Amino acid sequence: MSPLVISLFEAAVLVALLVAVALPFSAYVVAAMEGAPCVARRVLGPLERGCGRLLRIKPQESMGWKRYLVGAVALTLVGAAGLFAILLAQGVLPANPERFSGLAPDTAFNLAVSFATNTDWQPVAGETHLSYFSQAVGLAVQNFLSPAIGIAVAFALMRGIAQGQGAGLGNFFMDVVRAVLYVLLPLALVGAVIGVAQGTPQTLEPYETVQLLEPVGLDEQGNIVDADSPDAVQQVTEAVVPLGPQASQVAIKQLGTNGGGFNGANSASALENPTPLTNLLQCAAIMLLPLTLIFCFGRMVGDRRQSRALMAAVLALLAVAIVAVTAAEYSATQQLLANGAVYTGGFEQSAGNMEGKETRIGTGETALWAAFTTAAANGSSNGSLAGFTPLGQVVPLVLMGLGEVVGGGAGTGLASLLGFVVLTVFIASLMIGRAPEYLGKKIGPAEMRLAVVMVMAPALVMLAGAAVLVLVPAAQGAAGGTGALGFSNLLYAAVSAGANNGSALSGFVADAPWANGVLGVEMLLGRLIPLACAVMLAGRMAALRPVAAGVGALSTSGVLFTMLLMVIILLVGALTLVPALALGPVAVAVA
């Protein structure tokens, strides 16, 4: 059996296990978010009530869409402003054993917006620029708040669809508290404990200097060479090991579809991802909540067939992506194969394209992680995406270009998927000559406009950001290359920011003033526009009077609707990027 087949089989088993866990876990999440009795509430109930009193939240007070939206936007912006202040002032704040100075304003703006919008794009490496205080109090807090906001918005939309005429959307602040207390915090605690047990640091001690087992040399360009190489101009016998509260950061960055990383090498680092067990669990954690929330939808609307239809569409698209990116990386390129002179397909060596990949992780696990992280808007990486084959880079770009539909961010992915559902219902109803209707509610022009803006805004933001980066001379310097390769770097950065993903090609020079500004604005628009549309759509759906399904009404739980939904997703999402892809990675592939 070939390594490709084995890797695809392992991926299929992992996805099947995730679905098997997400189904029962969704019952717990719905109970926790809706205030129903559950085991965790017996333990955490007093803490929930204490948070409610401290924040003066009235749990039974249900908000209309305007108040709910103001709360979501305000908490996002306040979180960004608070993190911005921490990053600027970190030089005078405590827990800074390496004495890092405050970040430049443009860098701090980009990083603060990134973590507040669940993007976690990092223009600088954490271990060389950020203090423990900035990591734990700044970034980690946003790693909890930003997915909690997304989960709250998803439940607001589910309530709007499920409830009767005039019902409210719930209390935004209580939804955020419950998402953190009952969903994110317990899972992150388990993940952090496992990380510590496997060797991930969790300490406030300063960095340690250790002796290398074997010295290495550096050439004039700073590249590592053998210590006895004639090109070596300097011998290195010591190395600095970054420590700090890493395990707690890593756990929530994966569970909350945040991404980022305590270290610049991200999840390829042996500190953040030390063993095969951590690699497996972290990869699984990326997709756990996105899949769980799809099942939550079926429970909320009282028709689990709806969630099964959505899950089928998501898994079908995800399966195509996994097969495509894994096959591309195992096939390598003609340059790597040297016209057949280099063999890359056996078990006696690492198979396929190993450029940019950790030998302890391998090709298949890196390709699967790339599919998961760009499908789920996570952005973490256990290998260098710049080392992927050109066609292997196309898959993550397309997954991000779909607009957080194949999993997506925690909560925001389900909201975007439901936007495509409303669009599909409208188109399908026109095809059969019936009034658009979804789960007993008539879809009117206002709902359609909101759905269209929700699904189209991310693509427009991505393309606008890419256009600015290409046209502005000061931003072009961040491309890290020329021609199709340089454009690919710029395009990937713009798509990643607009999709609130956060992954990057290493050729892109992230910490450049123009790039920081453009991508920071992109991240805000890519997060707030769809989020606002989701809340407004929830309000519109909640205001509609439920009606009984008529004869010949469109079924939204069958195979035909699922297939049509996938077609609409691909037409609206993927095809938007086709011209840009032809100028970037596709052009590199055929060059």
XYZ file of C-alpha atoms in Angstrom:
591
model
C 0.000 0.000 0.000
C 1.432 3.394 -0.999
C 2.166 6.153 1.543
C -0.505 8.310 -0.140
C -3.218 5.701 0.427
C -2.135 5.199 4.029
C -2.201 8.951 4.714
C -5.669 9.309 3.178
C -6.930 6.340 5.218
C -5.574 7.905 8.415
C -7.238 11.218 7.510
C -10.559 9.461 6.908
C -10.364 7.715 10.286
C -9.602 11.003 12.067
C -12.508 12.815 10.393
C -14.852 9.932 11.234
C -13.765 10.040 14.882
C -14.284 13.805 14.985
C -17.822 13.447 13.647
C -18.504 10.663 16.164
C -17.347 12.914 19.026
C -19.032 16.074 17.710
C -22.502 14.493 17.599
C -22.927 13.816 21.345
C -20.791 16.821 22.280
C -23.272 19.084 20.455
C -25.972 18.093 22.960
C -23.766 19.334 25.794
C -22.925 22.599 23.985
C -26.596 23.372 23.313
C -27.508 22.671 26.934
C -24.654 24.846 28.191
C -25.447 27.774 25.875
C -29.212 27.631 26.442
C -28.964 27.485 30.224
C -30.368 23.943 30.450
C -29.270 21.536 33.182
C -26.006 19.713 32.526
C -23.257 18.148 34.602
C -20.847 21.060 34.145
C -23.445 23.559 35.379
C -23.468 21.880 38.780
C -19.786 22.747 39.130
C -19.515 25.980 37.174
C -22.988 27.354 37.860
C -21.861 29.517 40.820
C -19.043 30.947 38.710
C -21.484 31.707 35.883
C -23.819 33.515 38.283
C -20.882 35.356 39.837
C -19.752 36.577 36.419
C -23.317 37.666 35.697
C -23.487 39.730 38.879
C -20.022 41.194 38.334
C -20.856 42.251 34.771
C -24.442 43.171 35.692
C -25.864 40.719 33.177
C -29.512 39.752 33.333
C -29.496 36.160 31.992
C -33.206 36.124 31.168
C -33.060 39.426 29.281
C -33.237 38.660 25.557
C -31.757 41.268 23.238
C -32.959 42.431 19.866
C -30.535 42.298 16.960
C -29.387 45.914 17.372
C -28.282 45.520 20.990
C -26.789 42.114 20.253
C -24.762 43.512 17.359
C -23.576 46.518 19.351
C -22.351 44.176 22.078
C -20.465 41.953 19.613
C -18.794 44.848 17.784
C -18.026 46.749 20.992
C -16.387 43.756 22.687
C -14.298 43.103 19.564
C -13.089 46.697 19.332
C -12.504 47.062 23.069
C -10.490 43.835 23.033
C -8.391 45.119 20.126
C -7.804 48.455 21.864
C -6.787 46.792 25.135
C -4.369 44.434 23.403
C -2.950 47.331 21.375
C -2.173 49.198 24.604
C -0.523 46.129 26.162
C 1.710 45.583 23.127
C 2.814 49.216 23.052
C 3.601 49.262 26.775
C 5.000 45.748 27.241
C 8.483 47.152 27.908
C 7.301 48.612 31.233
C 4.830 45.863 32.139
C 5.679 42.883 34.405
C 6.490 39.281 33.400
C 9.084 40.318 30.840
C 12.251 38.390 31.771
C 13.798 38.869 28.300
C 13.236 42.647 28.546
C 11.458 43.019 25.206
C 10.564 46.597 24.343
C 7.121 47.725 23.198
C 6.141 47.033 19.614
C 6.009 49.675 16.898
C 2.509 51.168 16.511
C 1.860 49.605 13.092
C 2.974 46.178 14.317
C 0.916 46.493 17.504
C -2.151 47.559 15.499
C -1.881 44.588 13.157
C -1.307 42.087 15.964
C -4.081 43.492 18.170
C -6.665 43.491 15.386
C -5.507 40.032 14.351
C -6.162 38.386 17.709
C -9.363 40.334 18.414
C -10.841 39.167 15.097
C -9.908 35.474 15.562
C -7.335 35.758 12.748
C -4.121 35.434 14.775
C -1.924 36.594 11.921
C 1.441 37.368 13.524
C 3.727 39.925 11.851
C 6.495 39.084 14.357
C 7.713 35.887 16.028
C 6.375 35.562 19.550
C 9.505 34.196 21.226
C 11.666 37.102 20.000
C 9.259 40.035 20.417
C 6.554 39.316 23.006
C 6.797 39.194 26.788
C 5.079 36.580 28.920
C 2.579 39.249 29.978
C 1.708 40.066 26.366
C 1.371 36.385 25.536
C -0.703 35.313 28.553
C -2.730 38.429 29.422
C -2.899 39.899 25.926
C -3.006 37.188 23.273
C -4.393 34.286 25.314
C -7.329 36.333 26.636
C -8.310 37.253 23.077
C -7.918 33.602 22.101
C -10.835 32.936 24.445
C -12.931 36.029 23.721
C -12.812 36.036 19.925
C -14.128 32.458 19.438
C -16.652 33.045 22.234
C -18.022 36.023 20.276
C -18.279 33.837 17.165
C -20.080 31.077 19.070
C -22.482 33.630 20.555
C -23.325 35.040 17.109
C -23.881 31.525 15.744
C -26.364 30.775 18.526
C -28.102 34.102 17.931
C -28.596 33.136 14.280
C -29.798 29.655 15.228
C -32.319 31.153 17.661
C -33.517 33.611 15.041
C -34.201 30.772 12.619
C -35.714 28.423 15.190
C -37.868 30.693 17.331
C -41.298 32.197 16.788
C -42.217 35.661 15.626
C -40.831 38.513 17.736
C -38.549 36.380 19.896
C -35.232 37.846 20.987
C -31.780 36.540 20.154
C -30.632 35.909 23.710
C -28.255 37.882 25.914
C -24.964 38.454 24.109
C -22.817 38.883 27.203
C -24.246 35.802 28.905
C -23.654 33.848 25.700
C -19.989 34.891 25.747
C -19.635 33.958 29.418
C -21.198 30.544 28.820
C -19.085 29.879 25.719
C -15.913 30.576 27.690
C -16.914 28.842 30.920
C -18.581 25.702 29.622
C -17.013 25.102 26.210
C -13.616 26.724 25.700
C -12.141 26.720 29.202
C -12.664 23.016 30.095
C -11.384 21.812 26.717
C -8.398 24.142 26.833
C -7.547 22.986 30.358
C -7.482 19.358 29.237
C -5.401 20.253 26.188
C -2.915 22.246 28.264
C -2.462 19.428 30.786
C -1.801 16.936 27.987
C 0.641 19.389 26.403
C 2.591 19.766 29.650
C 2.654 15.990 30.117
C 4.088 15.601 26.616
C 6.799 18.220 27.114
C 5.387 21.632 26.194
C 6.711 24.335 28.572
C 4.363 26.039 31.031
C 6.458 28.303 33.220
C 7.357 31.914 33.970
C 11.073 31.149 34.200
C 13.432 33.048 31.839
C 14.721 31.508 28.633
C 17.468 28.910 29.096
C 20.821 28.708 27.337
C 21.887 25.141 26.599
C 24.991 23.526 25.137
C 24.597 21.954 21.708
C 25.442 18.267 21.504
C 27.312 19.014 18.302
C 28.513 22.506 17.291
C 27.388 24.036 13.990
C 28.780 26.794 11.809
C 27.329 29.902 10.196
C 28.357 31.191 6.781
C 28.544 34.855 5.787
C 24.809 34.938 4.982
C 23.901 33.458 8.373
C 22.995 30.025 6.995
C 23.741 26.950 9.126
C 26.574 24.784 7.799
C 28.802 22.067 9.256
C 31.173 23.341 11.904
C 34.179 22.164 9.887
C 32.883 23.508 6.562
C 35.236 25.923 4.748
C 32.267 28.296 4.376
C 31.839 28.592 8.152
C 32.848 32.000 9.474
C 31.479 31.458 12.982
C 31.059 28.441 15.232
C 27.967 28.109 17.432
C 28.105 25.898 20.528
C 25.087 27.204 22.482
C 21.392 27.750 21.824
C 18.640 29.643 23.621
C 15.475 27.666 24.440
C 12.339 29.857 24.678
C 10.222 28.982 27.696
C 7.108 30.649 29.074
C 3.400 29.767 29.417
C 3.233 27.908 26.113
C 0.965 24.919 26.810
C -1.985 27.109 27.836
C -1.603 29.232 24.710
C -1.302 26.260 22.355
C -4.432 24.530 23.685
C -6.799 27.447 23.142
C -5.214 28.520 19.856
C -6.275 25.205 18.318
C -9.653 24.770 20.029
C -10.804 28.320 19.344
C -9.777 28.182 15.658
C -7.383 30.993 16.501
C -4.013 29.865 15.131
C -0.934 31.951 15.746
C 1.779 30.532 17.937
C 3.960 31.218 20.949
C 6.968 30.530 18.700
C 7.675 31.679 15.165
C 7.870 28.071 13.967
C 4.287 27.625 15.196
C 3.138 24.006 15.488
C 6.250 22.791 13.670
C 8.140 23.731 16.848
C 9.120 20.808 19.057
C 8.141 22.975 22.030
C 4.552 23.612 20.932
C 4.073 20.232 19.264
C 6.583 17.789 20.770
C 5.152 14.308 20.068
C 2.951 12.359 17.627
C 0.184 12.434 20.265
C 0.185 16.237 20.490
C 0.241 16.473 16.689
C -2.825 14.225 16.472
C -4.779 15.931 19.252
C -3.994 19.450 18.083
C -4.976 18.589 14.519
C -8.246 17.110 15.796
C -8.904 20.122 18.035
C -8.840 22.444 15.023
C -12.013 20.916 13.545
C -13.837 19.865 16.712
C -15.919 22.989 17.387
C -16.743 23.794 13.736
C -18.180 20.296 13.265
C -19.905 20.343 16.655
C -21.731 23.592 15.896
C -23.201 22.112 12.711
C -24.832 19.404 14.822
C -25.915 22.095 17.307
C -27.940 23.700 14.523
C -30.031 20.579 13.988
C -30.760 20.374 17.708
C -31.663 24.073 17.917
C -34.172 23.962 15.041
C -35.590 20.613 16.174
C -34.728 18.821 12.932
C -31.465 16.906 12.924
C -31.865 16.128 9.239
C -30.894 19.742 8.565
C -27.557 19.356 10.294
C -26.935 16.062 8.511
C -27.444 17.771 5.146
C -25.043 20.580 6.064
C -22.518 18.118 7.466
C -22.620 16.087 4.258
C -21.805 19.171 2.187
C -18.968 20.212 4.509
C -17.425 16.736 4.649
C -17.642 16.302 0.876
C -15.800 19.568 0.247
C -13.296 18.776 2.992
C -12.639 15.326 1.537
C -11.888 16.772 -1.904
C -9.501 19.277 -0.339
C -7.656 16.654 1.732
C -7.236 14.327 -1.244
C -6.071 17.154 -3.501
C -3.475 18.671 -1.184
C -2.148 15.296 -0.005
C -1.837 13.971 -3.556
C -0.096 17.157 -4.656
C 2.480 16.899 -1.872
C 3.162 13.194 -2.421
C 3.483 13.731 -6.165
C 6.023 16.529 -5.613
C 7.073 18.561 -8.688
C 9.068 17.835 -11.801
C 11.919 19.905 -10.424
C 12.066 17.834 -7.229
C 11.697 14.590 -9.145
C 14.458 15.650 -11.570
C 12.594 13.998 -14.461
C 12.435 10.696 -12.619
C 16.028 10.643 -11.409
C 14.920 11.218 -7.783
C 12.667 8.615 -6.158
C 10.195 9.983 -3.598
C 7.639 7.239 -3.200
C 9.040 4.575 -0.870
C 9.000 3.720 2.810
C 12.774 3.731 3.186
C 12.783 7.533 3.071
C 10.382 10.410 3.666
C 8.008 10.285 0.738
C 6.877 13.076 -1.556
C 7.736 16.745 -1.254
C 9.537 17.156 2.078
C 10.518 20.787 1.511
C 9.417 22.858 4.493
C 8.225 19.813 6.445
C 9.460 18.345 9.706
C 10.851 14.838 9.199
C 9.302 13.790 12.533
C 5.853 14.804 11.191
C 6.034 13.860 7.518
C 4.191 14.697 4.332
C 0.752 13.249 5.011
C 0.269 14.777 8.467
C 1.477 18.168 7.250
C -0.873 18.118 4.262
C -3.831 17.106 6.456
C -3.035 19.889 8.917
C -2.907 22.416 6.048
C -6.363 21.334 4.883
C -7.817 21.466 8.409
C -6.261 24.785 9.361
C -7.409 26.646 6.237
C -10.844 24.987 6.221
C -11.426 25.923 9.858
C -9.951 29.456 9.687
C -7.376 28.382 12.249
C -4.120 29.485 10.628
C -1.671 27.409 12.654
C 0.810 25.290 10.738
C 3.075 22.305 11.431
C 5.129 22.940 8.296
C 6.069 25.756 5.936
C 3.292 26.419 3.425
C 5.866 28.169 1.253
C 7.488 24.757 0.794
C 4.294 23.214 -0.586
C 4.011 22.509 -4.287
C 2.183 25.254 -6.252
C -0.907 23.064 -6.601
C -0.642 22.193 -2.909
C -0.869 25.936 -2.166
C -3.973 26.305 -4.341
C -6.047 24.104 -2.009
C -5.545 26.258 1.131
C -6.224 29.378 -0.955
C -9.507 27.949 -2.251
C -10.577 26.767 1.206
C -10.021 30.263 2.578
C -11.653 31.836 -0.466
C -14.865 29.919 0.191
C -15.463 32.270 3.117
C -15.218 30.069 6.217
C -17.738 27.535 4.916
C -15.864 24.205 5.131
C -15.770 24.278 8.922
C -14.788 27.885 9.326
C -14.056 29.741 12.527
C -15.777 28.871 15.798
C -19.332 30.073 15.216
C -18.572 32.309 12.253
C -18.142 29.247 10.039
C -21.668 28.019 10.752
C -23.043 31.539 10.244
C -21.387 31.787 6.819
C -22.661 28.320 5.900
C -26.217 29.342 6.816
C -25.800 32.432 4.641
C -25.066 30.123 1.707
C -28.075 27.992 2.713
C -30.393 31.004 2.497
C -28.906 31.906 -0.895
C -29.353 28.316 -2.111
C -32.963 28.211 -0.889
C -33.736 31.384 -2.813
C -32.149 30.152 -6.046
C -33.656 26.654 -5.790
C -37.129 28.034 -5.029
C -37.009 30.242 -8.104
C -36.006 27.201 -10.165
C -39.158 25.310 -9.119
C -41.431 28.362 -9.191
C -42.155 28.612 -5.465
C -41.758 31.339 -2.876
C -38.443 30.960 -0.990
C -39.025 29.323 2.386
C -36.618 27.920 4.960
C -37.749 25.931 7.993
C -41.208 27.432 7.945
C -40.175 31.054 7.339
C -40.581 32.975 4.107
C -37.354 34.418 2.726
C -37.886 37.958 1.478
C -35.712 40.546 -0.317
C -34.241 41.864 2.948
C -33.070 38.436 4.052
C -31.652 37.767 0.599
C -29.649 41.000 0.579
C -28.127 40.182 3.947
C -27.248 36.650 2.847
C -25.621 37.894 -0.360
C -23.515 40.477 1.476
C -22.544 37.867 4.083
C -21.243 35.378 1.523
C -19.714 37.901 -0.887
C -18.054 40.317 1.560
C -15.068 38.080 2.439
C -14.142 37.536 -1.225
C -14.459 41.239 -2.013
C -12.341 42.159 1.004
C -9.667 39.638 -0.031
C -9.476 40.866 -3.617
C -9.489 44.520 -2.558
C -6.638 43.865 -0.132
C -4.659 41.995 -2.789
C -5.200 44.854 -5.246
C -3.895 47.424 -2.758
C -0.847 45.315 -1.925
C -0.062 44.926 -5.626
C -0.628 48.553 -6.608
C 1.037 50.379 -3.716
C 4.834 50.459 -4.238
C 5.548 50.560 -0.501
C 3.546 47.374 0.015
C 5.103 45.535 -2.911
C 8.367 45.327 -1.003
C 6.708 42.830 1.323
C 6.133 40.322 -1.506
C 9.398 38.490 -0.935
C 9.784 37.816 -4.645
C 8.860 38.935 -8.139
C 6.562 37.697 -10.873
C 4.073 34.904 -10.193
C 5.892 33.833 -7.011
C 5.781 37.318 -5.491
C 2.123 37.713 -6.468
C 1.350 34.347 -4.839
C 2.882 35.596 -1.580
C 0.820 38.811 -1.691
C -2.364 36.986 -2.704
C -2.026 34.416 0.060
C -1.515 37.138 2.670
C -4.557 39.096 1.459
C -6.783 36.000 1.311
C -5.615 34.818 4.736
C -6.356 38.202 6.321
C -9.756 38.629 4.662
C -10.764 35.096 5.621
C -9.654 35.653 9.254
C -7.361 32.657 8.848
C -3.873 33.840 9.768
C -1.685 31.337 7.915
C 1.035 32.709 5.637
C 3.682 31.877 3.089
C 7.086 32.453 4.661
C 8.267 34.437 1.635
C 5.951 37.296 2.596
C 7.634 40.017 4.683
C 4.909 40.383 7.287
C 6.227 43.177 9.513
C 6.173 46.036 6.992
C 4.196 49.234 7.776
C 2.020 49.202 4.655
C 1.352 45.488 4.934
C 0.475 45.857 8.624
C -2.025 48.598 7.846
C -3.672 47.006 4.818
C -3.960 43.562 6.365
C -5.169 45.005 9.672
C -8.049 46.806 7.940
C -8.780 43.642 5.957
C -9.021 41.570 9.122
C -11.479 44.022 10.681
C -13.712 44.158 7.614
C -13.491 40.407 7.025
C -14.693 39.792 10.581
C -17.200 42.570 11.260
C -19.121 42.710 7.967
C -20.176 39.020 7.914
C -20.719 39.108 11.684
C -23.015 42.141 11.378
C -24.929 40.513 8.514
C -25.351 37.319 10.556
C -26.834 39.196 13.520
C -29.105 41.293 11.292
C -30.229 38.162 9.450
C -30.957 36.564 12.830
C -33.107 39.551 13.728
C -34.966 39.415 10.429
C -35.611 35.671 10.737
C -36.793 36.053 14.333
C -39.303 38.698 13.225
C -40.859 36.425 10.586
C -44.080 34.595 11.362
C -43.701 30.812 11.051
C -45.936 29.275 8.393
C -46.845 25.687 7.676
C -44.945 24.101 4.799
C -47.046 24.050 1.637
C -47.520 21.240 -0.836
C -44.421 20.781 -2.953
C -42.242 22.848 -0.595
C -38.512 22.577 -1.194
C -36.846 19.979 1.008
C -33.660 21.332 2.584
C -32.553 18.045 4.100
C -32.216 15.844 1.032
C -29.336 14.847 -1.205
C -30.468 17.138 -4.034
C -30.369 20.233 -1.817
C -26.974 19.239 -0.421
C -25.546 18.925 -3.921
C -27.049 22.255 -4.968
C -25.610 23.892 -1.854
C -22.122 22.664 -2.765
C -22.519 23.964 -6.312
C -23.544 27.413 -5.042
C -20.634 27.470 -2.584
C -18.160 26.647 -5.337
C -19.678 29.068 -7.861
C -19.865 32.020 -5.483
C -16.815 31.294 -3.373
C -14.148 29.450 -5.305
C -14.651 30.974 -8.740
C -14.162 34.461 -7.316
C -10.471 33.692 -6.900
C -9.884 31.811 -10.167
C -8.374 34.751 -12.110
C -6.037 35.586 -9.220
C -5.030 31.941 -8.793
C -4.190 31.774 -12.510
C -1.766 34.677 -12.081
C -0.191 33.221 -8.928
C 0.312 29.589 -7.896
C -1.109 28.131 -11.118
C 1.339 30.206 -13.147
C 4.174 28.982 -10.900
C 3.061 25.377 -11.422
C 3.146 25.579 -15.223
C 6.311 27.668 -15.418
